[in-house]
mmCIF file of C-alpha atoms and ligand atoms in Angstrom:
data_model
loop_
_atom_site.group_PDB
_atom_site.id
_atom_site.type_symbol
_atom_site.label_atom_id
_atom_site.label_comp_id
_atom_site.label_asym_id
_atom_site.label_seq_id
_atom_site.Cartn_x
_atom_site.Cartn_y
_atom_site.Cartn_z
ATOM 1 C CA MET A 271 30.914 -73.821 43.464
ATOM 2 C CA ALA A 272 33.148 -73.692 40.246
ATOM 3 C CA GLU A 273 34.916 -70.378 39.593
ATOM 4 C CA VAL A 274 35.272 -69.000 36.137
ATOM 5 C CA LEU A 275 37.946 -66.786 35.252
ATOM 6 C CA VAL A 276 37.041 -63.606 33.351
ATOM 7 C CA TYR A 277 39.613 -61.420 31.569
ATOM 8 C CA VAL A 278 38.938 -57.708 32.191
ATOM 9 C CA ASP A 279 39.143 -55.182 29.381
ATOM 10 C CA HIS A 280 39.578 -51.682 30.890
ATOM 11 C CA VAL A 281 40.984 -48.401 30.478
ATOM 12 C CA ASP A 282 42.907 -46.975 33.235
ATOM 13 C CA GLY A 283 40.543 -48.602 35.553
ATOM 14 C CA ALA A 284 37.325 -47.986 33.872
ATOM 15 C CA VAL A 285 35.831 -51.437 33.015
ATOM 16 C CA ARG A 286 34.412 -51.546 29.464
ATOM 17 C CA LYS A 287 31.140 -52.752 29.179
ATOM 18 C CA PRO A 288 31.605 -56.080 27.221
ATOM 19 C CA THR A 289 33.671 -57.291 30.438
ATOM 20 C CA LEU A 290 30.423 -56.466 32.588
ATOM 21 C CA GLU A 291 28.346 -58.527 29.976
ATOM 22 C CA LEU A 292 30.859 -61.489 30.550
ATOM 23 C CA LEU A 293 30.369 -61.278 34.111
ATOM 24 C CA THR A 294 26.644 -61.840 33.812
ATOM 25 C CA LEU A 295 27.371 -64.824 31.526
ATOM 26 C CA ALA A 296 30.005 -66.236 33.931
ATOM 27 C CA ARG A 297 27.619 -66.215 36.730
ATOM 28 C CA ARG A 298 25.312 -68.777 34.700
ATOM 29 C CA LEU A 299 28.329 -71.142 34.776
ATOM 30 C CA GLY A 300 29.967 -70.502 38.439
ATOM 31 C CA GLU A 301 31.581 -67.652 40.603
ATOM 32 C CA PRO A 302 33.325 -65.016 38.674
ATOM 33 C CA VAL A 303 37.176 -64.478 39.496
ATOM 34 C CA ALA A 304 38.322 -61.422 37.363
ATOM 35 C CA LEU A 305 41.781 -60.709 36.206
ATOM 36 C CA ALA A 306 42.765 -57.159 35.505
ATOM 37 C CA LEU A 307 46.093 -56.171 34.210
ATOM 38 C CA GLY A 308 48.228 -52.990 33.813
ATOM 39 C CA SER A 309 47.548 -49.283 35.152
ATOM 40 C CA GLY A 310 44.497 -49.017 37.053
ATOM 41 C CA ALA A 311 43.779 -52.696 37.593
ATOM 42 C CA GLU A 312 42.990 -52.296 41.247
ATOM 43 C CA ALA A 313 40.682 -49.417 40.388
ATOM 44 C CA THR A 314 38.442 -51.890 38.545
ATOM 45 C CA ALA A 315 37.508 -53.901 41.707
ATOM 46 C CA GLY A 316 34.647 -51.711 42.883
ATOM 47 C CA THR A 317 32.802 -52.141 39.647
ATOM 48 C CA LEU A 318 33.638 -55.744 38.910
ATOM 49 C CA GLY A 319 32.576 -56.663 42.513
ATOM 50 C CA GLU A 320 29.125 -54.822 41.981
ATOM 51 C CA HIS A 321 28.762 -56.883 38.785
ATOM 52 C CA GLY A 322 29.499 -60.382 40.738
ATOM 53 C CA ALA A 323 33.189 -60.772 40.827
ATOM 54 C CA VAL A 324 34.005 -62.787 44.088
ATOM 55 C CA ARG A 325 37.765 -62.033 43.436
ATOM 56 C CA VAL A 326 39.663 -59.741 41.532
ATOM 57 C CA LEU A 327 43.207 -60.673 40.588
ATOM 58 C CA THR A 328 45.332 -57.910 39.661
ATOM 59 C CA ALA A 329 48.854 -57.357 38.300
ATOM 60 C CA ASP A 330 50.972 -54.459 36.935
ATOM 61 C CA ALA A 331 54.169 -54.045 35.127
ATOM 62 C CA PRO A 332 55.531 -52.122 32.435
ATOM 63 C CA GLU A 333 55.655 -55.152 30.194
ATOM 64 C CA PHE A 334 51.658 -55.029 29.748
ATOM 65 C CA ALA A 335 51.780 -51.780 28.010
ATOM 66 C CA ASP A 336 55.254 -51.821 26.337
ATOM 67 C CA TYR A 337 54.846 -55.157 24.528
ATOM 68 C CA LEU A 338 52.293 -56.920 22.521
ATOM 69 C CA VAL A 339 49.868 -59.405 23.836
ATOM 70 C CA VAL A 340 52.302 -62.171 25.247
ATOM 71 C CA PRO A 341 52.992 -60.695 28.874
ATOM 72 C CA LYS A 342 49.095 -60.597 29.036
ATOM 73 C CA VAL A 343 48.873 -64.189 28.160
ATOM 74 C CA ASP A 344 51.559 -65.098 30.608
ATOM 75 C CA ALA A 345 49.481 -63.282 33.269
ATOM 76 C CA LEU A 346 46.221 -65.185 32.181
ATOM 77 C CA GLN A 347 47.933 -68.188 32.394
ATOM 78 C CA ALA A 348 49.439 -67.582 35.982
ATOM 79 C CA ALA A 349 45.691 -66.834 36.954
ATOM 80 C CA TYR A 350 44.532 -70.093 35.210
ATOM 81 C CA ASP A 351 47.112 -71.827 37.233
ATOM 82 C CA ALA A 352 46.146 -70.153 40.481
ATOM 83 C CA VAL A 353 42.418 -70.462 40.148
ATOM 84 C CA SER A 354 42.042 -73.701 38.225
ATOM 85 C CA PRO A 355 38.648 -72.401 36.625
ATOM 86 C CA ALA A 356 35.800 -74.371 35.001
ATOM 87 C CA ALA A 357 36.142 -71.935 32.393
ATOM 88 C CA VAL A 358 37.801 -68.897 30.999
ATOM 89 C CA LEU A 359 36.133 -66.035 29.445
ATOM 90 C CA VAL A 360 37.359 -63.267 27.404
ATOM 91 C CA PRO A 361 35.963 -60.584 25.392
ATOM 92 C CA SER A 362 35.950 -61.047 21.652
ATOM 93 C CA SER A 363 37.903 -58.119 20.504
ATOM 94 C CA ALA A 364 40.898 -58.921 18.156
ATOM 95 C CA GLU A 365 43.406 -58.744 21.037
ATOM 96 C CA GLY A 366 41.244 -60.527 23.314
ATOM 97 C CA LYS A 367 40.848 -63.489 20.734
ATOM 98 C CA GLU A 368 44.692 -63.525 20.293
ATOM 99 C CA ILE A 369 45.235 -63.904 24.070
ATOM 100 C CA ALA A 370 42.357 -66.410 24.299
ATOM 101 C CA ALA A 371 43.962 -68.568 21.472
ATOM 102 C CA ARG A 372 47.448 -68.320 22.910
ATOM 103 C CA LEU A 373 46.141 -69.742 26.307
ATOM 104 C CA ALA A 374 44.216 -72.423 24.746
ATOM 105 C CA VAL A 375 47.406 -73.642 23.064
ATOM 106 C CA ARG A 376 49.407 -73.453 26.150
ATOM 107 C CA ILE A 377 47.025 -75.282 28.320
ATOM 108 C CA GLY A 378 45.967 -77.761 25.646
ATOM 109 C CA SER A 379 42.227 -76.930 25.458
ATOM 110 C CA GLY A 380 39.627 -76.302 22.928
ATOM 111 C CA ILE A 381 38.555 -72.478 22.064
ATOM 112 C CA ILE A 382 35.399 -71.104 20.774
ATOM 113 C CA THR A 383 35.378 -67.454 19.741
ATOM 114 C CA ASP A 384 32.860 -65.037 19.003
ATOM 115 C CA ALA A 385 30.044 -66.789 21.005
ATOM 116 C CA ILE A 386 26.929 -64.755 21.099
ATOM 117 C CA ASP A 387 25.409 -66.534 24.052
ATOM 118 C CA LEU A 388 26.291 -69.034 26.877
ATOM 119 C CA GLN A 389 24.467 -71.347 29.030
ATOM 120 C CA ALA A 390 25.490 -74.000 31.617
ATOM 121 C CA GLY A 391 25.489 -77.866 30.464
ATOM 122 C CA ASP A 392 25.850 -80.999 32.103
ATOM 123 C CA GLU A 393 29.199 -81.465 30.424
ATOM 124 C CA GLY A 394 30.472 -77.775 30.409
ATOM 125 C CA PRO A 395 29.540 -74.602 28.929
ATOM 126 C CA VAL A 396 27.243 -74.488 25.652
ATOM 127 C CA ALA A 397 28.107 -71.571 23.316
ATOM 128 C CA THR A 398 25.842 -70.174 20.612
ATOM 129 C CA GLN A 399 27.618 -68.768 17.696
ATOM 130 C CA SER A 400 26.418 -67.215 14.490
ATOM 131 C CA VAL A 401 28.305 -68.587 11.455
ATOM 132 C CA PHE A 402 28.782 -68.479 7.723
ATOM 133 C CA ALA A 403 27.851 -64.638 7.234
ATOM 134 C CA ALA A 404 25.278 -65.361 10.071
ATOM 135 C CA SER A 405 23.166 -67.844 8.003
ATOM 136 C CA PHE A 406 23.414 -70.461 10.414
ATOM 137 C CA THR A 407 23.228 -70.499 14.494
ATOM 138 C CA THR A 408 25.305 -72.986 16.215
ATOM 139 C CA THR A 409 25.433 -74.520 19.531
ATOM 140 C CA SER A 410 28.892 -76.121 20.588
ATOM 141 C CA ARG A 411 30.719 -77.122 23.678
ATOM 142 C CA ILE A 412 34.459 -77.710 24.212
ATOM 143 C CA THR A 413 35.222 -81.346 24.811
ATOM 144 C CA HIS A 414 38.851 -81.153 25.620
ATOM 145 C CA GLY A 415 40.516 -79.280 28.439
ATOM 146 C CA THR A 416 39.234 -76.460 30.250
ATOM 147 C CA PRO A 417 36.704 -74.402 27.865
ATOM 148 C CA VAL A 418 38.167 -71.053 26.652
ATOM 149 C CA ILE A 419 35.485 -68.959 25.289
ATOM 150 C CA THR A 420 35.702 -65.309 23.655
ATOM 151 C CA VAL A 421 32.302 -63.418 23.611
ATOM 152 C CA LYS A 422 31.131 -60.697 21.423
ATOM 153 C CA PRO A 423 30.015 -57.514 22.787
ATOM 154 C CA ASN A 424 26.349 -57.054 23.316
ATOM 155 C CA SER A 425 25.631 -60.581 23.897
ATOM 156 C CA ALA A 426 24.257 -60.295 27.419
ATOM 157 C CA ALA A 427 22.435 -57.573 29.549
ATOM 158 C CA VAL A 428 24.577 -55.722 32.202
ATOM 159 C CA GLU A 429 23.228 -56.874 35.587
ATOM 160 C CA PRO A 430 24.644 -55.608 38.852
ATOM 161 C CA ALA A 431 24.838 -58.603 41.301
ATOM 162 C CA PRO A 432 27.011 -57.338 44.251
ATOM 163 C CA ALA A 433 29.776 -59.829 45.299
ATOM 164 C CA ALA A 434 32.769 -59.214 47.556
ATOM 165 C CA GLY A 435 35.281 -58.264 44.778
ATOM 166 C CA THR A 436 38.110 -59.014 46.952
ATOM 167 C CA VAL A 437 41.472 -57.676 45.394
ATOM 168 C CA GLU A 438 44.417 -60.120 45.266
ATOM 169 C CA PRO A 439 47.682 -59.291 43.736
ATOM 170 C CA LEU A 440 48.631 -61.925 41.331
ATOM 171 C CA ALA A 441 52.446 -62.974 40.905
ATOM 172 C CA VAL A 442 53.491 -62.982 37.215
ATOM 173 C CA SER A 443 56.746 -64.235 35.888
ATOM 174 C CA PHE A 444 57.041 -63.188 32.039
ATOM 175 C CA SER A 445 58.103 -66.013 29.557
ATOM 176 C CA ALA A 446 60.989 -65.348 27.088
ATOM 177 C CA GLN A 447 58.573 -64.478 24.502
ATOM 178 C CA ALA A 448 56.895 -61.565 26.597
ATOM 179 C CA THR A 449 59.528 -59.097 25.180
ATOM 180 C CA GLY A 450 59.525 -60.272 21.616
ATOM 181 C CA THR A 451 57.555 -57.586 20.057
ATOM 182 C CA LYS A 452 57.908 -53.869 21.427
ATOM 183 C CA VAL A 453 55.148 -51.064 21.082
ATOM 184 C CA VAL A 454 57.170 -48.367 19.623
ATOM 185 C CA SER A 455 54.421 -45.611 19.333
ATOM 186 C CA ARG A 456 50.992 -44.845 20.082
ATOM 187 C CA THR A 457 48.446 -42.517 18.191
ATOM 188 C CA PRO A 458 45.278 -41.864 20.305
ATOM 189 C CA ARG A 459 42.253 -42.220 17.918
ATOM 190 C CA GLU A 460 40.447 -38.936 17.612
ATOM 191 C CA SER A 461 37.400 -38.921 19.744
ATOM 192 C CA THR A 462 33.946 -38.446 17.980
ATOM 193 C CA GLY A 463 32.194 -38.496 21.347
ATOM 194 C CA ARG A 464 30.020 -41.417 20.064
ATOM 195 C CA PRO A 465 30.257 -44.984 21.351
ATOM 196 C CA GLU A 466 32.652 -47.622 20.094
ATOM 197 C CA LEU A 467 31.057 -49.051 17.114
ATOM 198 C CA THR A 468 31.460 -52.699 18.172
ATOM 199 C CA GLU A 469 30.013 -51.986 21.720
ATOM 200 C CA ALA A 470 27.306 -49.485 20.952
ATOM 201 C CA ALA A 471 23.608 -50.537 21.823
ATOM 202 C CA ILE A 472 22.335 -48.765 18.759
ATOM 203 C CA VAL A 473 24.188 -48.315 15.385
ATOM 204 C CA VAL A 474 22.946 -45.996 12.638
ATOM 205 C CA SER A 475 24.585 -46.819 9.286
ATOM 206 C CA GLY A 476 24.731 -45.000 5.796
ATOM 207 C CA GLY A 477 25.293 -46.683 2.551
ATOM 208 C CA ARG A 478 25.664 -45.559 -1.241
ATOM 209 C CA GLY A 479 22.277 -44.002 -0.892
ATOM 210 C CA VAL A 480 23.573 -41.263 1.367
ATOM 211 C CA ASN A 481 25.568 -40.289 -1.877
ATOM 212 C CA GLY A 482 28.469 -38.074 -0.405
ATOM 213 C CA ALA A 483 30.504 -37.449 2.485
ATOM 214 C CA GLU A 484 28.897 -34.329 3.211
ATOM 215 C CA ASN A 485 25.513 -36.126 3.484
ATOM 216 C CA PHE A 486 26.827 -38.148 6.415
ATOM 217 C CA ALA A 487 25.812 -35.330 8.483
ATOM 218 C CA VAL A 488 22.171 -36.613 8.151
ATOM 219 C CA ILE A 489 23.333 -39.946 9.609
ATOM 220 C CA GLU A 490 25.320 -38.416 12.319
ATOM 221 C CA ALA A 491 22.491 -36.343 13.576
ATOM 222 C CA LEU A 492 20.142 -39.239 13.883
ATOM 223 C CA ALA A 493 23.214 -41.076 15.656
ATOM 224 C CA ASP A 494 23.765 -38.437 18.054
ATOM 225 C CA ALA A 495 19.964 -38.130 18.839
ATOM 226 C CA LEU A 496 20.044 -41.663 19.691
ATOM 227 C CA GLY A 497 23.338 -42.099 21.309
ATOM 228 C CA ALA A 498 24.459 -44.168 18.862
ATOM 229 C CA ALA A 499 27.616 -45.167 16.743
ATOM 230 C CA VAL A 500 27.812 -44.599 13.211
ATOM 231 C CA GLY A 501 28.498 -47.190 10.643
ATOM 232 C CA ALA A 502 28.845 -47.266 7.049
ATOM 233 C CA SER A 503 28.719 -50.041 4.233
ATOM 234 C CA ARG A 504 31.693 -50.766 2.100
ATOM 235 C CA ALA A 505 30.414 -48.829 -0.942
ATOM 236 C CA ALA A 506 30.253 -45.732 1.338
ATOM 237 C CA VAL A 507 33.657 -46.191 2.827
ATOM 238 C CA ASP A 508 35.200 -47.034 -0.684
ATOM 239 C CA ALA A 509 33.784 -43.879 -2.041
ATOM 240 C CA GLY A 510 35.790 -41.940 0.844
ATOM 241 C CA TRP A 511 32.736 -40.721 2.484
ATOM 242 C CA TYR A 512 33.301 -42.099 5.820
ATOM 243 C CA PRO A 513 36.555 -43.683 7.410
ATOM 244 C CA HIS A 514 37.346 -47.358 6.961
ATOM 245 C CA SER A 515 37.253 -48.118 10.570
ATOM 246 C CA HIS A 516 33.439 -47.520 10.519
ATOM 247 C CA GLN A 517 32.899 -50.298 7.813
ATOM 248 C CA VAL A 518 30.314 -52.906 9.020
ATOM 249 C CA GLY A 519 30.471 -56.095 7.119
ATOM 250 C CA GLN A 520 32.419 -59.145 6.316
ATOM 251 C CA THR A 521 35.701 -57.042 5.719
ATOM 252 C CA GLY A 522 34.809 -54.580 8.209
ATOM 253 C CA LYS A 523 33.460 -54.540 11.789
ATOM 254 C CA THR A 524 30.684 -57.087 13.187
ATOM 255 C CA VAL A 525 28.337 -55.432 15.152
ATOM 256 C CA SER A 526 25.408 -56.961 17.379
ATOM 257 C CA PRO A 527 23.651 -53.880 18.715
ATOM 258 C CA GLN A 528 20.310 -53.847 20.295
ATOM 259 C CA LEU A 529 19.032 -51.710 17.248
ATOM 260 C CA TYR A 530 20.656 -51.339 13.701
ATOM 261 C CA ILE A 531 19.242 -48.685 11.407
ATOM 262 C CA ALA A 532 20.436 -48.896 7.891
ATOM 263 C CA SER A 533 19.815 -46.152 5.474
ATOM 264 C CA GLY A 534 20.427 -46.243 1.846
ATOM 265 C CA ILE A 535 22.065 -49.759 2.054
ATOM 266 C CA SER A 536 20.811 -52.488 -0.138
ATOM 267 C CA GLY A 537 21.686 -55.299 2.088
ATOM 268 C CA ALA A 538 24.361 -57.318 0.305
ATOM 269 C CA ILE A 539 25.341 -60.573 1.985
ATOM 270 C CA GLN A 540 28.835 -59.386 3.020
ATOM 271 C CA HIS A 541 27.092 -56.358 4.728
ATOM 272 C CA ARG A 542 24.539 -58.616 6.349
ATOM 273 C CA ALA A 543 27.507 -60.576 7.609
ATOM 274 C CA GLY A 544 28.406 -57.781 9.967
ATOM 275 C CA MET A 545 25.030 -56.902 11.515
ATOM 276 C CA GLN A 546 22.511 -59.695 11.141
ATOM 277 C CA THR A 547 22.682 -60.580 14.815
ATOM 278 C CA SER A 548 21.387 -56.926 15.499
ATOM 279 C CA LYS A 549 18.394 -57.395 17.827
ATOM 280 C CA THR A 550 16.132 -55.283 16.234
ATOM 281 C CA ILE A 551 16.790 -54.224 12.442
ATOM 282 C CA VAL A 552 15.229 -50.973 10.757
ATOM 283 C CA ALA A 553 16.133 -50.076 7.031
ATOM 284 C CA ILE A 554 15.313 -47.065 4.966
ATOM 285 C CA ASN A 555 15.542 -47.442 1.348
ATOM 286 C CA LYS A 556 13.667 -45.790 -1.660
ATOM 287 C CA ASP A 557 13.587 -49.219 -3.412
ATOM 288 C CA ALA A 558 10.893 -51.648 -1.960
ATOM 289 C CA GLU A 559 12.674 -54.569 -3.377
ATOM 290 C CA ALA A 560 16.078 -53.934 -1.621
ATOM 291 C CA PRO A 561 17.158 -57.417 -0.243
ATOM 292 C CA ILE A 562 17.644 -55.670 3.063
ATOM 293 C CA PHE A 563 13.859 -55.623 3.595
ATOM 294 C CA ASP A 564 14.198 -59.348 3.588
ATOM 295 C CA LEU A 565 15.766 -59.550 7.318
ATOM 296 C CA VAL A 566 14.441 -56.239 8.807
ATOM 297 C CA ASP A 567 11.766 -55.981 11.856
ATOM 298 C CA TYR A 568 10.819 -52.628 10.556
ATOM 299 C CA GLY A 569 11.149 -51.412 6.989
ATOM 300 C CA ILE A 570 10.573 -47.600 5.596
ATOM 301 C CA VAL A 571 10.412 -47.303 1.835
ATOM 302 C CA GLY A 572 11.272 -43.845 1.176
ATOM 303 C CA ASP A 573 13.972 -41.420 0.611
ATOM 304 C CA LEU A 574 16.354 -41.314 3.753
ATOM 305 C CA PHE A 575 16.796 -37.560 3.274
ATOM 306 C CA ASN A 576 13.055 -37.248 3.823
ATOM 307 C CA VAL A 577 12.726 -40.038 6.390
ATOM 308 C CA VAL A 578 16.009 -39.682 8.548
ATOM 309 C CA PRO A 579 15.678 -35.995 9.356
ATOM 310 C CA GLN A 580 11.790 -36.621 10.458
ATOM 311 C CA LEU A 581 13.063 -39.423 12.551
ATOM 312 C CA THR A 582 15.855 -37.473 14.352
ATOM 313 C CA ASP A 583 13.336 -34.590 15.150
ATOM 314 C CA GLU A 584 11.060 -37.240 16.491
ATOM 315 C CA VAL A 585 13.625 -38.635 18.853
ATOM 316 C CA THR A 586 14.704 -35.268 19.802
ATOM 317 C CA ALA A 587 11.498 -34.041 20.453
ATOM 318 C CA ARG A 588 10.443 -37.064 22.643
ATOM 319 C CA LYS A 589 13.561 -36.723 24.600
ATOM 320 C CA GLY A 590 13.083 -33.203 25.439
HETATM 321 C C1 FAD B 238 34.919 -59.950 -0.610
HETATM 322 C C2 FAD B 238 33.841 -58.770 -0.269
HETATM 323 C C3 FAD B 238 33.901 -58.164 0.775
HETATM 324 C C4 FAD B 238 33.185 -57.190 1.130
HETATM 325 N N1 FAD B 238 32.886 -56.730 2.315
HETATM 326 C C5 FAD B 238 31.803 -55.815 2.662
HETATM 327 C C6 FAD B 238 31.794 -55.094 3.836
HETATM 328 O O1 FAD B 238 32.493 -55.695 4.794
HETATM 329 N N2 FAD B 238 30.878 -54.566 4.130
HETATM 330 C C7 FAD B 238 29.821 -53.760 3.122
HETATM 331 O O2 FAD B 238 29.190 -53.208 3.423
HETATM 332 N N3 FAD B 238 30.221 -54.466 1.977
HETATM 333 C C8 FAD B 238 31.021 -55.304 1.604
HETATM 334 N N4 FAD B 238 31.185 -55.845 0.351
HETATM 335 C C9 FAD B 238 30.472 -55.157 -0.870
HETATM 336 C C10 FAD B 238 28.995 -55.616 -1.136
HETATM 337 O O3 FAD B 238 28.973 -56.586 -1.723
HETATM 338 C C11 FAD B 238 28.243 -54.426 -1.733
HETATM 339 O O4 FAD B 238 28.636 -53.964 -2.905
HETATM 340 C C12 FAD B 238 28.148 -53.410 -0.662
HETATM 341 O O5 FAD B 238 27.642 -53.680 0.723
HETATM 342 C C13 FAD B 238 26.850 -52.208 -1.114
HETATM 343 O O6 FAD B 238 26.974 -51.077 -0.401
HETATM 344 P P1 FAD B 238 25.749 -50.269 -0.099
HETATM 345 O O7 FAD B 238 24.511 -51.181 0.236
HETATM 346 O O8 FAD B 238 25.912 -49.065 0.462
HETATM 347 O O9 FAD B 238 25.488 -49.907 -2.027
HETATM 348 P P2 FAD B 238 24.289 -50.396 -2.739
HETATM 349 O O10 FAD B 238 24.318 -51.723 -3.155
HETATM 350 O O11 FAD B 238 24.369 -49.454 -4.288
HETATM 351 O O12 FAD B 238 23.054 -49.929 -2.611
HETATM 352 C C14 FAD B 238 22.673 -48.768 -2.065
HETATM 353 C C15 FAD B 238 20.991 -48.624 -1.764
HETATM 354 O O13 FAD B 238 20.520 -47.521 -1.463
HETATM 355 C C16 FAD B 238 19.334 -47.091 -1.680
HETATM 356 N N5 FAD B 238 19.248 -45.678 -2.086
HETATM 357 C C17 FAD B 238 19.866 -44.836 -2.883
HETATM 358 N N6 FAD B 238 19.631 -43.351 -2.762
HETATM 359 C C18 FAD B 238 18.474 -43.493 -1.725
HETATM 360 C C19 FAD B 238 18.060 -42.533 -1.036
HETATM 361 N N7 FAD B 238 18.044 -41.402 -1.165
HETATM 362 N N8 FAD B 238 17.055 -42.864 0.171
HETATM 363 C C20 FAD B 238 16.844 -44.167 0.358
HETATM 364 N N9 FAD B 238 17.763 -45.161 0.056
HETATM 365 C C21 FAD B 238 18.481 -44.938 -1.389
HETATM 366 C C22 FAD B 238 19.197 -47.929 -3.173
HETATM 367 O O14 FAD B 238 17.899 -48.235 -3.330
HETATM 368 C C23 FAD B 238 20.107 -49.241 -2.787
HETATM 369 O O15 FAD B 238 19.365 -50.297 -2.395
HETATM 370 C C24 FAD B 238 32.254 -56.787 -0.238
HETATM 371 C C25 FAD B 238 32.321 -57.264 -1.261
HETATM 372 C C26 FAD B 238 33.157 -58.347 -1.430
HETATM 373 C C27 FAD B 238 33.162 -59.019 -2.923
#
């Protein structure tokens, strides 16, 4: 059976959820072979094996942490040469897309970014994408070289599928470009204790209707009851009510959770571009004519300061 190379996103050996989703998709195409780099790479093997990786290629070197993406591209290319995979799958983070694009150029292959689904096809994997501000859904296939595909978080369910997960050290020699851009400092992001916005299974977002930074506590309370991440419209971010890193939309983050709850958000096309592929969409808006209601699965016409706390109480009560 053909092997499919999966680039692993992990933090000191803790594998991030989008990689486990990639393993689910990779198993549709062939036998997953994972590549884990940097500190804790070998510690990923247990989790990766539980989710279907037959082999886990590992490499650690100071270059992976001390320089930007090129050392990782060198390693991915070394893995590609060693495995000769039927496809290469990479998580669709900003870094993942840069790594994938650089690999595709080096090996002369076509690339598809931001896929939201993958199926095996007679002539290679068929990727589904949501394009033009989520107005169209396309399916495409790479016609040249080994398919390199980046896949968005929340595109597949994480499914355990025990496999050997045999650790195999990978020899990597770094290219002349590898040390071209040095990381000179790192500032850890302040932890909110909430899931990462782009990976969260549930996102609760607030817009201009929230009407003030202090009122975002209402949105955060519902998010915490649901174990969700907090998002915001650009209007809320531009008003300084919530950090820019939480903006959802065309010029913010793209999210595709199982459940997206929009409160006090009108549903402008630029906001929809960042959340329209969410599986279930709920909106709370006091204007029954708000465009957001055109795309929701469930809509509540009402004042968010009345509705959201009731939702929070109900969720909390049912959990108890
Ligand atoms: C190039 C460009 C890029 C952009 N990128 C983005 C982007 O990435 N993300 C983004 O979000 N926007 C983006 N925008 C801005 C976008 O066009 C809208 O202006 C913005 O999304 C509006 O945010 P909003 O829905 O919060 O505010 P509004 O459109 O003002 O809507 C507020 C809504 O809240 C409702 N409301 C008010 N009070 C309450 C209440 N108490 N209870 C319930 N409902 C209430 C109102 O009925 C209204 O529907 C971009 C614009 C441009 C031109």
